[in-house]
PDB file of C-alpha atoms and ligand atoms in Angstrom:
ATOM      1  CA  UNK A   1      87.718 194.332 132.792  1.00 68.00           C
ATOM      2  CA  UNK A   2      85.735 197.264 131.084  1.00 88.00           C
ATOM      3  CA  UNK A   3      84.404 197.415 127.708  1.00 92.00           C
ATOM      4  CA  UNK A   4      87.372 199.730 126.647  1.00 92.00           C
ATOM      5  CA  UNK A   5      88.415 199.728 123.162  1.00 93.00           C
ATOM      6  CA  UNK A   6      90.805 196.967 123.829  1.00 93.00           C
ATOM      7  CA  UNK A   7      88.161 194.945 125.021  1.00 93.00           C
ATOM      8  CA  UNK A   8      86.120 195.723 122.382  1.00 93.00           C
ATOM      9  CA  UNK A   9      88.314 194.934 119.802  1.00 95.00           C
ATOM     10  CA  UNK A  10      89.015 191.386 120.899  1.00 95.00           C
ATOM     11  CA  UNK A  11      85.565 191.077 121.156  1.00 96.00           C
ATOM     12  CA  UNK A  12      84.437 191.935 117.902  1.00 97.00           C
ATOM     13  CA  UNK A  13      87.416 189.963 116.517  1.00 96.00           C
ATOM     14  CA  UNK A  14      85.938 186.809 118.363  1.00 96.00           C
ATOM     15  CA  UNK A  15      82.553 187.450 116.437  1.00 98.00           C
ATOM     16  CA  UNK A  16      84.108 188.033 113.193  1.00 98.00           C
ATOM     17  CA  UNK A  17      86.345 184.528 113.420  1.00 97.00           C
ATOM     18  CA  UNK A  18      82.952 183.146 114.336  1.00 96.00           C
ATOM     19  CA  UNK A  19      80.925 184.240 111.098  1.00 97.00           C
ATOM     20  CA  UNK A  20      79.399 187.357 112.644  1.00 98.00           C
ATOM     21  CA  UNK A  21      80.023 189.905 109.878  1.00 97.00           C
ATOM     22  CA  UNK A  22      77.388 192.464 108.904  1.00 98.00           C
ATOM     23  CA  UNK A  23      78.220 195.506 109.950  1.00 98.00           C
ATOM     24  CA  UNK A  24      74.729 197.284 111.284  1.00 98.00           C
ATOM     25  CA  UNK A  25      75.080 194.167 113.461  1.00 98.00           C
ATOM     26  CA  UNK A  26      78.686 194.707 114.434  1.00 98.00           C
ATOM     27  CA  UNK A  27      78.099 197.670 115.520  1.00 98.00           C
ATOM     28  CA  UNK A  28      75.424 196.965 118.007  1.00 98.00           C
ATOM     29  CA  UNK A  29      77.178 194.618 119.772  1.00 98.00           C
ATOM     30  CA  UNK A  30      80.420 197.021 119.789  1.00 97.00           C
ATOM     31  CA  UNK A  31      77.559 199.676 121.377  1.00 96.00           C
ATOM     32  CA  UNK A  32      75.312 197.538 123.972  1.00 97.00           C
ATOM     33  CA  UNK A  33      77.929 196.403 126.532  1.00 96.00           C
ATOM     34  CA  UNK A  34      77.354 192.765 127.777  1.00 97.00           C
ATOM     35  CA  UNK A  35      78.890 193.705 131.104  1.00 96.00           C
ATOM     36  CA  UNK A  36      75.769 196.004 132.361  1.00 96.00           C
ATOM     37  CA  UNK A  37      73.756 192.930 132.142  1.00 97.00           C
ATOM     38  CA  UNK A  38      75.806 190.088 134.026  1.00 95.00           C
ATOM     39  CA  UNK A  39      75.786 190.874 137.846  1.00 87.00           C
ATOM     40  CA  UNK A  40      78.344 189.417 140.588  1.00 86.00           C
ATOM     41  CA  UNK A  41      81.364 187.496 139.975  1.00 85.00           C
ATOM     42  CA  UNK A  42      80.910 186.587 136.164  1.00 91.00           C
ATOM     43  CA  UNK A  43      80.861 190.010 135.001  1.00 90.00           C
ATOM     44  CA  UNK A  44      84.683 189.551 134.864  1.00 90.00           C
ATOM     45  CA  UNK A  45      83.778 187.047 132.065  1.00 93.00           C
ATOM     46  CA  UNK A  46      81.567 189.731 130.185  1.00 95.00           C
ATOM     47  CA  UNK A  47      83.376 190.038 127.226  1.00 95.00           C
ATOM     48  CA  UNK A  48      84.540 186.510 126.440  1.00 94.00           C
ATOM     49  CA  UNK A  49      82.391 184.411 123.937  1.00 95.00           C
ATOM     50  CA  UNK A  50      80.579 182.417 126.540  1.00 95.00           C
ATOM     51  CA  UNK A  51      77.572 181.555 127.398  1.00 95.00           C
ATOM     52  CA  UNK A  52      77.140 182.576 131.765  1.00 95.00           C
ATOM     53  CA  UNK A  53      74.902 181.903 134.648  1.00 94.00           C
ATOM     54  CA  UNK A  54      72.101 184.576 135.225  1.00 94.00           C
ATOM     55  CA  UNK A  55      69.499 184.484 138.349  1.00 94.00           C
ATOM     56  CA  UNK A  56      66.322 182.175 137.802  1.00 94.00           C
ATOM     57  CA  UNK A  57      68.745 179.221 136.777  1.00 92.00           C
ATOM     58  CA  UNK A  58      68.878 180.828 133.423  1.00 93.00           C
ATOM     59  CA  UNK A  59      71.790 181.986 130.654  1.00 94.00           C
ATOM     60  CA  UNK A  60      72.903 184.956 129.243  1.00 96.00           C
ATOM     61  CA  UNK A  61      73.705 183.470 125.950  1.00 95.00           C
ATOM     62  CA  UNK A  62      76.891 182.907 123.960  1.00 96.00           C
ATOM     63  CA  UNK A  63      77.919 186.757 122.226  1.00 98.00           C
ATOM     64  CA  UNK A  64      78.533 184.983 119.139  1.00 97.00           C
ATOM     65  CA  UNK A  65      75.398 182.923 118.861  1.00 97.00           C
ATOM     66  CA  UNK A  66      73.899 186.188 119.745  1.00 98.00           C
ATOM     67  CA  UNK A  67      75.411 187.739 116.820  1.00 98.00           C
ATOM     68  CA  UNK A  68      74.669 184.609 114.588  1.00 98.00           C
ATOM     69  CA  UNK A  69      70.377 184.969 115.705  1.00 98.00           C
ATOM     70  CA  UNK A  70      70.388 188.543 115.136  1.00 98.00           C
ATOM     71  CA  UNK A  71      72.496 188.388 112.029  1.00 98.00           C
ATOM     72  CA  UNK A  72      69.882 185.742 111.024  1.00 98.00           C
ATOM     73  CA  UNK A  73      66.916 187.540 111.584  1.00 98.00           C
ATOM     74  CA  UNK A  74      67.718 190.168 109.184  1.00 98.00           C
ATOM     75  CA  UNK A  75      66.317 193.396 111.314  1.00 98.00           C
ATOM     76  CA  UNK A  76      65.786 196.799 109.577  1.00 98.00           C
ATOM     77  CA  UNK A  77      64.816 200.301 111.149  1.00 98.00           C
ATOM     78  CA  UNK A  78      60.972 199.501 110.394  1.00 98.00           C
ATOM     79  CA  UNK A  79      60.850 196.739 112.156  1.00 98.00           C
ATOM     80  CA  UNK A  80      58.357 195.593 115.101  1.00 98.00           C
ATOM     81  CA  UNK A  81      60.551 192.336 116.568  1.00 98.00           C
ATOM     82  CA  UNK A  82      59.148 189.735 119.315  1.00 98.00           C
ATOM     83  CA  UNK A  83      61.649 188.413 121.790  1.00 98.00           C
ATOM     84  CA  UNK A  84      60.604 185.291 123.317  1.00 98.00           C
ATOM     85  CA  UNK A  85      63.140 184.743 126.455  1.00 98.00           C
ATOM     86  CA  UNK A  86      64.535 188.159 127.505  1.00 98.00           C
ATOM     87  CA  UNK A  87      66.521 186.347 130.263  1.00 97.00           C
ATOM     88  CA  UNK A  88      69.517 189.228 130.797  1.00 97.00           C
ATOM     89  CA  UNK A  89      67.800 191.847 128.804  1.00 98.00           C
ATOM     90  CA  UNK A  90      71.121 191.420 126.406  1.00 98.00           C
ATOM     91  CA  UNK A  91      69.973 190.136 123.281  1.00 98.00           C
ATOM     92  CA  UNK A  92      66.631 192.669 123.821  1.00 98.00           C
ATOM     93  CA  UNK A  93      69.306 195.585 123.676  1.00 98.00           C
ATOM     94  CA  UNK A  94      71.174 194.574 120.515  1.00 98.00           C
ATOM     95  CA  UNK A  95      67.765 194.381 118.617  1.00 98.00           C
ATOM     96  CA  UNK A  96      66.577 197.642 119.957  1.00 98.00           C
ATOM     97  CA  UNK A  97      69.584 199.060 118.740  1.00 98.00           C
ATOM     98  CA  UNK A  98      68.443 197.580 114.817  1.00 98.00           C
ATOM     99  CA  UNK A  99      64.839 198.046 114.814  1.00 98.00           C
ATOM    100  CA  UNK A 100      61.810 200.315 115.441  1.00 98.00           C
ATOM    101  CA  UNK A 101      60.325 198.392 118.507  1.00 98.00           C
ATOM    102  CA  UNK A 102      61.106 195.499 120.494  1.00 98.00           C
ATOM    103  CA  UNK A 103      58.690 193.339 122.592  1.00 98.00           C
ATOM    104  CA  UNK A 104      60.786 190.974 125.145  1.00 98.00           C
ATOM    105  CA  UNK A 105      58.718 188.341 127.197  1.00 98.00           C
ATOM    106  CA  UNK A 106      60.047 186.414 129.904  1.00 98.00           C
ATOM    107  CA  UNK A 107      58.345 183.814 132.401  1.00 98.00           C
ATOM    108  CA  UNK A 108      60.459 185.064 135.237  1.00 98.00           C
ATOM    109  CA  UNK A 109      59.487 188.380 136.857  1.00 97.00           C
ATOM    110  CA  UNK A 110      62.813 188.598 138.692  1.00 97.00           C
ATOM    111  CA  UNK A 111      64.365 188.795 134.898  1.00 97.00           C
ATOM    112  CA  UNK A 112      62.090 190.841 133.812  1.00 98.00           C
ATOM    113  CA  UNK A 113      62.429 193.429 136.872  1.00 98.00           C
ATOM    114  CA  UNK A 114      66.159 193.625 136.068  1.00 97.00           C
ATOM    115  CA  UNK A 115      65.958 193.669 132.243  1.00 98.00           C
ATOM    116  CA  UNK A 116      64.004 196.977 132.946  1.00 98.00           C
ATOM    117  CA  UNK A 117      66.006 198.543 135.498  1.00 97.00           C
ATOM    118  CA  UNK A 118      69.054 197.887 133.058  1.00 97.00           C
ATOM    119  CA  UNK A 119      67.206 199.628 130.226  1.00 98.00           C
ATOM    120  CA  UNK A 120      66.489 202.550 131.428  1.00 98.00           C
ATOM    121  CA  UNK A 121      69.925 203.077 132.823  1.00 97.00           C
ATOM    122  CA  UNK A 122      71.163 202.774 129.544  1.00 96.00           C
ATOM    123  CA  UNK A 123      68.488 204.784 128.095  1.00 97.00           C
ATOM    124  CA  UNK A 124      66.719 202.576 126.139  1.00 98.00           C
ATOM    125  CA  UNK A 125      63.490 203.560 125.230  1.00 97.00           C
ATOM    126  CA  UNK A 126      62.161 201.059 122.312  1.00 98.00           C
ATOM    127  CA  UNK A 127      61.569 198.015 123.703  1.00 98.00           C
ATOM    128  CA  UNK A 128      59.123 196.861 126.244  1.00 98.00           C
ATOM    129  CA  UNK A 129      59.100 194.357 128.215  1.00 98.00           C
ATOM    130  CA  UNK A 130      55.918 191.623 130.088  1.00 97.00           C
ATOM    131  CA  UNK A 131      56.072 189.084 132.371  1.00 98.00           C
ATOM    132  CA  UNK A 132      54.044 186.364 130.054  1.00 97.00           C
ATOM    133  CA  UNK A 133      54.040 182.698 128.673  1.00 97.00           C
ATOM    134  CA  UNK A 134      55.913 183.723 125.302  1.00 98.00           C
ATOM    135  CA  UNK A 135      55.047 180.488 123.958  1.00 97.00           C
ATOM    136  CA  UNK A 136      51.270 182.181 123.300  1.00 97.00           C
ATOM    137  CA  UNK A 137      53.064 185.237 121.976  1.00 97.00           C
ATOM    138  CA  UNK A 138      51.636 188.518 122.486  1.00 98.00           C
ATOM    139  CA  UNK A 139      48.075 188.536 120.747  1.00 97.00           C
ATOM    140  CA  UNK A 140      48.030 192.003 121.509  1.00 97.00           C
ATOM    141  CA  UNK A 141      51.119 193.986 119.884  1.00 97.00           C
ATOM    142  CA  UNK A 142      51.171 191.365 116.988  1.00 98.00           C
ATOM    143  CA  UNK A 143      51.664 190.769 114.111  1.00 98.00           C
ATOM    144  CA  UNK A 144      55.764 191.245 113.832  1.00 98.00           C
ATOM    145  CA  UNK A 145      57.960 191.382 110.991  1.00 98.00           C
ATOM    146  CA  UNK A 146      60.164 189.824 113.289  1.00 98.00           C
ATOM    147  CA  UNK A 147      60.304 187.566 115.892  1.00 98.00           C
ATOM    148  CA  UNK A 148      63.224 185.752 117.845  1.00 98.00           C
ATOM    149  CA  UNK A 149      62.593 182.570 120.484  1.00 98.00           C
ATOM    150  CA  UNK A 150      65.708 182.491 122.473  1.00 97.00           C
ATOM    151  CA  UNK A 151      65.141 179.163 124.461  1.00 96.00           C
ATOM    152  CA  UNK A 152      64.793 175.592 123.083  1.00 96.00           C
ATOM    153  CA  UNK A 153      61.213 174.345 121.401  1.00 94.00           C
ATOM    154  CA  UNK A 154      60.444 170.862 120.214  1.00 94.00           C
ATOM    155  CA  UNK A 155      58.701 172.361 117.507  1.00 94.00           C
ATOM    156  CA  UNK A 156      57.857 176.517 116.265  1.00 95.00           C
ATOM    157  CA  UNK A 157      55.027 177.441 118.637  1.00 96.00           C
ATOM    158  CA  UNK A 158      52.171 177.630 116.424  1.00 97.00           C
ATOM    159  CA  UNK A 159      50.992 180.698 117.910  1.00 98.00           C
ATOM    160  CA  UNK A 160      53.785 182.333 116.827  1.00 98.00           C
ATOM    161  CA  UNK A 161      53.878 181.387 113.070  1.00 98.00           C
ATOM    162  CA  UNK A 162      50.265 182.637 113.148  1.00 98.00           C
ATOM    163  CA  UNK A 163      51.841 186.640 114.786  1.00 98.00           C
ATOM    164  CA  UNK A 164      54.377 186.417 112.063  1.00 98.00           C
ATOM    165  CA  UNK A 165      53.855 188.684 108.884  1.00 98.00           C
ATOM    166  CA  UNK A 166      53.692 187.848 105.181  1.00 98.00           C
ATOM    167  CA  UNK A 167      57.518 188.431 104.172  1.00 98.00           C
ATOM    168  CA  UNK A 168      58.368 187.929 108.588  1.00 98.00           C
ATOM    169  CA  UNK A 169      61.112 186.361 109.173  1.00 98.00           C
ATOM    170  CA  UNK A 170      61.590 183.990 112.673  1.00 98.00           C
ATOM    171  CA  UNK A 171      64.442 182.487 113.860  1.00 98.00           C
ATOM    172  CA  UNK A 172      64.038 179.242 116.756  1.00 98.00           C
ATOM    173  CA  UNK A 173      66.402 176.497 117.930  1.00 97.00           C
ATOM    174  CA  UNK A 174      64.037 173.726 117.943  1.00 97.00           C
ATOM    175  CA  UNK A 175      64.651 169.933 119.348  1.00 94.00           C
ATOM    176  CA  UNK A 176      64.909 168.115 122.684  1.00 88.00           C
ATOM    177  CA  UNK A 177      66.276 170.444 125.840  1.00 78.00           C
ATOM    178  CA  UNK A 178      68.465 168.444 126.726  1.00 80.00           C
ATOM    179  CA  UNK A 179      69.909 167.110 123.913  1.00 85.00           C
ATOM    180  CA  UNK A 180      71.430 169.591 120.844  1.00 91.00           C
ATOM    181  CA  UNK A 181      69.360 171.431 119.061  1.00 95.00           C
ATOM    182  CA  UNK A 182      68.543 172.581 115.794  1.00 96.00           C
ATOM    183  CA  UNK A 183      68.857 176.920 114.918  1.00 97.00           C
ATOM    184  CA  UNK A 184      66.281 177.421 112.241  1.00 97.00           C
ATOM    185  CA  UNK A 185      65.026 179.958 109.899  1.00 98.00           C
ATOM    186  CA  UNK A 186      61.121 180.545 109.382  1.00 98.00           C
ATOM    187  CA  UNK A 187      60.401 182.868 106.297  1.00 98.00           C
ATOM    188  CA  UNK A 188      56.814 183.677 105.616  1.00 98.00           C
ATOM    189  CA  UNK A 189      55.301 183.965 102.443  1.00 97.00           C
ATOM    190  CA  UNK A 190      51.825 184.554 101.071  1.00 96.00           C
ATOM    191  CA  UNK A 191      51.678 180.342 100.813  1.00 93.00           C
ATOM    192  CA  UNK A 192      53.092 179.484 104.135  1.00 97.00           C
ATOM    193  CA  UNK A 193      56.212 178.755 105.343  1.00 98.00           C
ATOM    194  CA  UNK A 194      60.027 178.492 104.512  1.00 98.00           C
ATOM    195  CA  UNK A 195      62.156 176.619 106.974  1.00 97.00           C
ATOM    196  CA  UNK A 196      66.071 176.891 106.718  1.00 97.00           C
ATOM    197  CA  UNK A 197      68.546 175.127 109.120  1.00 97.00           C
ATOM    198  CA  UNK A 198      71.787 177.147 110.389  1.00 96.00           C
ATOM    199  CA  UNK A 199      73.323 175.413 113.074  1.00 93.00           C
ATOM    200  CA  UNK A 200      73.474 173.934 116.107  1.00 94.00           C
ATOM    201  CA  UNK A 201      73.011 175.229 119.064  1.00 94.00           C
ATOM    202  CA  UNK A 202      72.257 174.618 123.496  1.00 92.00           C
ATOM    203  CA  UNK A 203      69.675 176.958 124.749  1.00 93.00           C
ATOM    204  CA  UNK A 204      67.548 176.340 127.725  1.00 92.00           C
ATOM    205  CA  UNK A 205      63.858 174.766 127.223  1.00 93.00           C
ATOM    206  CA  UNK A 206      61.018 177.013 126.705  1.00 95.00           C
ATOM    207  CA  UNK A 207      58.860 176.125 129.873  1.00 95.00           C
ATOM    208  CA  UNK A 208      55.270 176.475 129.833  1.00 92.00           C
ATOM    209  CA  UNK A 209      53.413 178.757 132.407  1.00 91.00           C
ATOM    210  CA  UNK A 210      54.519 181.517 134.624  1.00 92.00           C
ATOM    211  CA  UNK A 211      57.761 181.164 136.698  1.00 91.00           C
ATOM    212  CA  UNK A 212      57.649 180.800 140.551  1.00 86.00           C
ATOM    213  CA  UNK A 213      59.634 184.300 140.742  1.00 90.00           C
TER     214      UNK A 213
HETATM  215  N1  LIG B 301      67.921 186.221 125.449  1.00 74.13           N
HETATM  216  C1  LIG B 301      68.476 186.071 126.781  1.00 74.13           C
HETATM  217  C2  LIG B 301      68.872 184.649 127.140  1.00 74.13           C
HETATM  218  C3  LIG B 301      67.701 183.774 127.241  1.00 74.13           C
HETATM  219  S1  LIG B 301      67.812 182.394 128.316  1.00 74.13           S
HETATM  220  C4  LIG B 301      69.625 187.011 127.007  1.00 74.13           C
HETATM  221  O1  LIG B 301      69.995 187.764 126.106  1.00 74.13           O
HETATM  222  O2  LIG B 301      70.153 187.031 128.135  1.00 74.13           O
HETATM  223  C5  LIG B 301      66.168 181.823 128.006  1.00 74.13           C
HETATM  224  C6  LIG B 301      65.097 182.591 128.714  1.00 74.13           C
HETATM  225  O3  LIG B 301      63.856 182.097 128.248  1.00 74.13           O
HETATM  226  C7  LIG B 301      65.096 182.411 130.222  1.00 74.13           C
HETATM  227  O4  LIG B 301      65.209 183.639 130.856  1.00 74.13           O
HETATM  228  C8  LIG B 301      63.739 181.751 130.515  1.00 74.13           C
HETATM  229  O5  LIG B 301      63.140 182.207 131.718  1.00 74.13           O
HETATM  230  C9  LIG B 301      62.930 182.173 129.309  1.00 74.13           C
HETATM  231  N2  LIG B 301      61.779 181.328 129.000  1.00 74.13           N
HETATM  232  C10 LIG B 301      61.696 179.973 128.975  1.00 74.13           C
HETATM  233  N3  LIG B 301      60.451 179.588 128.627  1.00 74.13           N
HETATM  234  C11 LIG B 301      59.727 180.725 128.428  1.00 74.13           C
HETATM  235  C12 LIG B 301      58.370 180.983 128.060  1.00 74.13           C
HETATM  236  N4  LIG B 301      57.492 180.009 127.818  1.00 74.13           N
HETATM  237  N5  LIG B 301      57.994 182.275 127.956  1.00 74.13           N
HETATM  238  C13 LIG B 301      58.856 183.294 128.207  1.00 74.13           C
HETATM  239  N6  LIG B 301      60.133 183.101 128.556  1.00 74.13           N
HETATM  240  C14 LIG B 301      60.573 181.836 128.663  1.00 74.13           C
END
């Protein structure tokens, strides 16, 4: 299957029955296709609302929890976002596609490698991406007005509450790997922090350290 218009149109109609309705967002799914970031036998599956095996043991996530994150996080043009997980390089894309920058860590250099590559087939020319322990965050390129953990922490890594601006918004399914967790909402303001629970959701632990590949 290609991302034709048919395809697309089932698609979006899966995110919409799902609660995935702001438009800017919408649209960047409707743009990034999922199927330039699955490899082998699954990309056959692109385009259903699944989550599906990527190398490293890891997931591309589910397209509408994808779509629920990002419609969480609340992204404009201005924006300087932290991705913590880039896994497939999928979820990187959609953001790119909403806001200034992107910065997308992963612990795997094989993921990394082939988030990359993907990129800049497509073009994509805002985000960057570093092999690191995005539990630390990156010191460096902080602070964001945005940042997104895409794998499962038992609590918000305090390092990256502290590279989160006044008025940043953070969005982290928190809990137990391998139980399921908690998606919630971190708002910063001037006296600290707001914390807002949206749903459940499975994601893979956040691991600490560098990958073996
Ligand atoms: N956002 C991805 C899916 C993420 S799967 C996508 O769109 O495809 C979770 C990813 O988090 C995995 O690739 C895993 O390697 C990564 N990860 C786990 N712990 C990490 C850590 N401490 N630092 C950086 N990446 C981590």
């Amino acid at each position: 299957m290609t991302f034709d218009a048919e395809a697309k149109m089932q698609f979006l109609f899966a995110l919409r029955s799902k609660g995935v309705t702001d438009s800017a967002v919408l649209q960047a799914m409707e743009r990034v296709d999922r199927g330039d970031y699955i490899q082998g036998y699954f990309t056959e599956r692109a385009y259903e609302d699944m989550p599906l095996p990527i190398a490293c043991g890891q997931t591309i996530s589910q397209p509408s929890v994808v779509g629920t994150m990002t419609q969480a996080l609340q992204v404009g043009p201005r924006d300087k976002v932290l991705e913590v997980g880039t896994g497939s390089g999928y979820q990187a894309a959609i953001l790119s596609q909403l806001a200034r920058r992107v910065y997308t860590v992963d612990r795997h250099r094989r993921l990394v490698r082939a988030a990359r590559t993907v990129f800049e087939a497509q073009g994509i020319n805002n985000i960057t991406v570093f092999t690191a322990d995005g539990s630390h965050g990156l010191p460096d390129q902080a602070p964001f007005d945005r940042i997104l953990v895409t794998a499962a922490a038992e609590d918000p890594p305090g390092p990256l509450l502290a590279q989160l601006k006044i008025g940043g918004i953070m969005v982290v399914p928190v809990g137990q790997s391998d139980a399921v967790q908690r998606l919630i909402r971190v708002t910063r303001h001037e006296g600290g922090f707001d914390y807002e629970e949206l749903r459940p959701v499975r994601f893979v632990p956040l691991v600490e350290g560098l990958g073996k590949d």
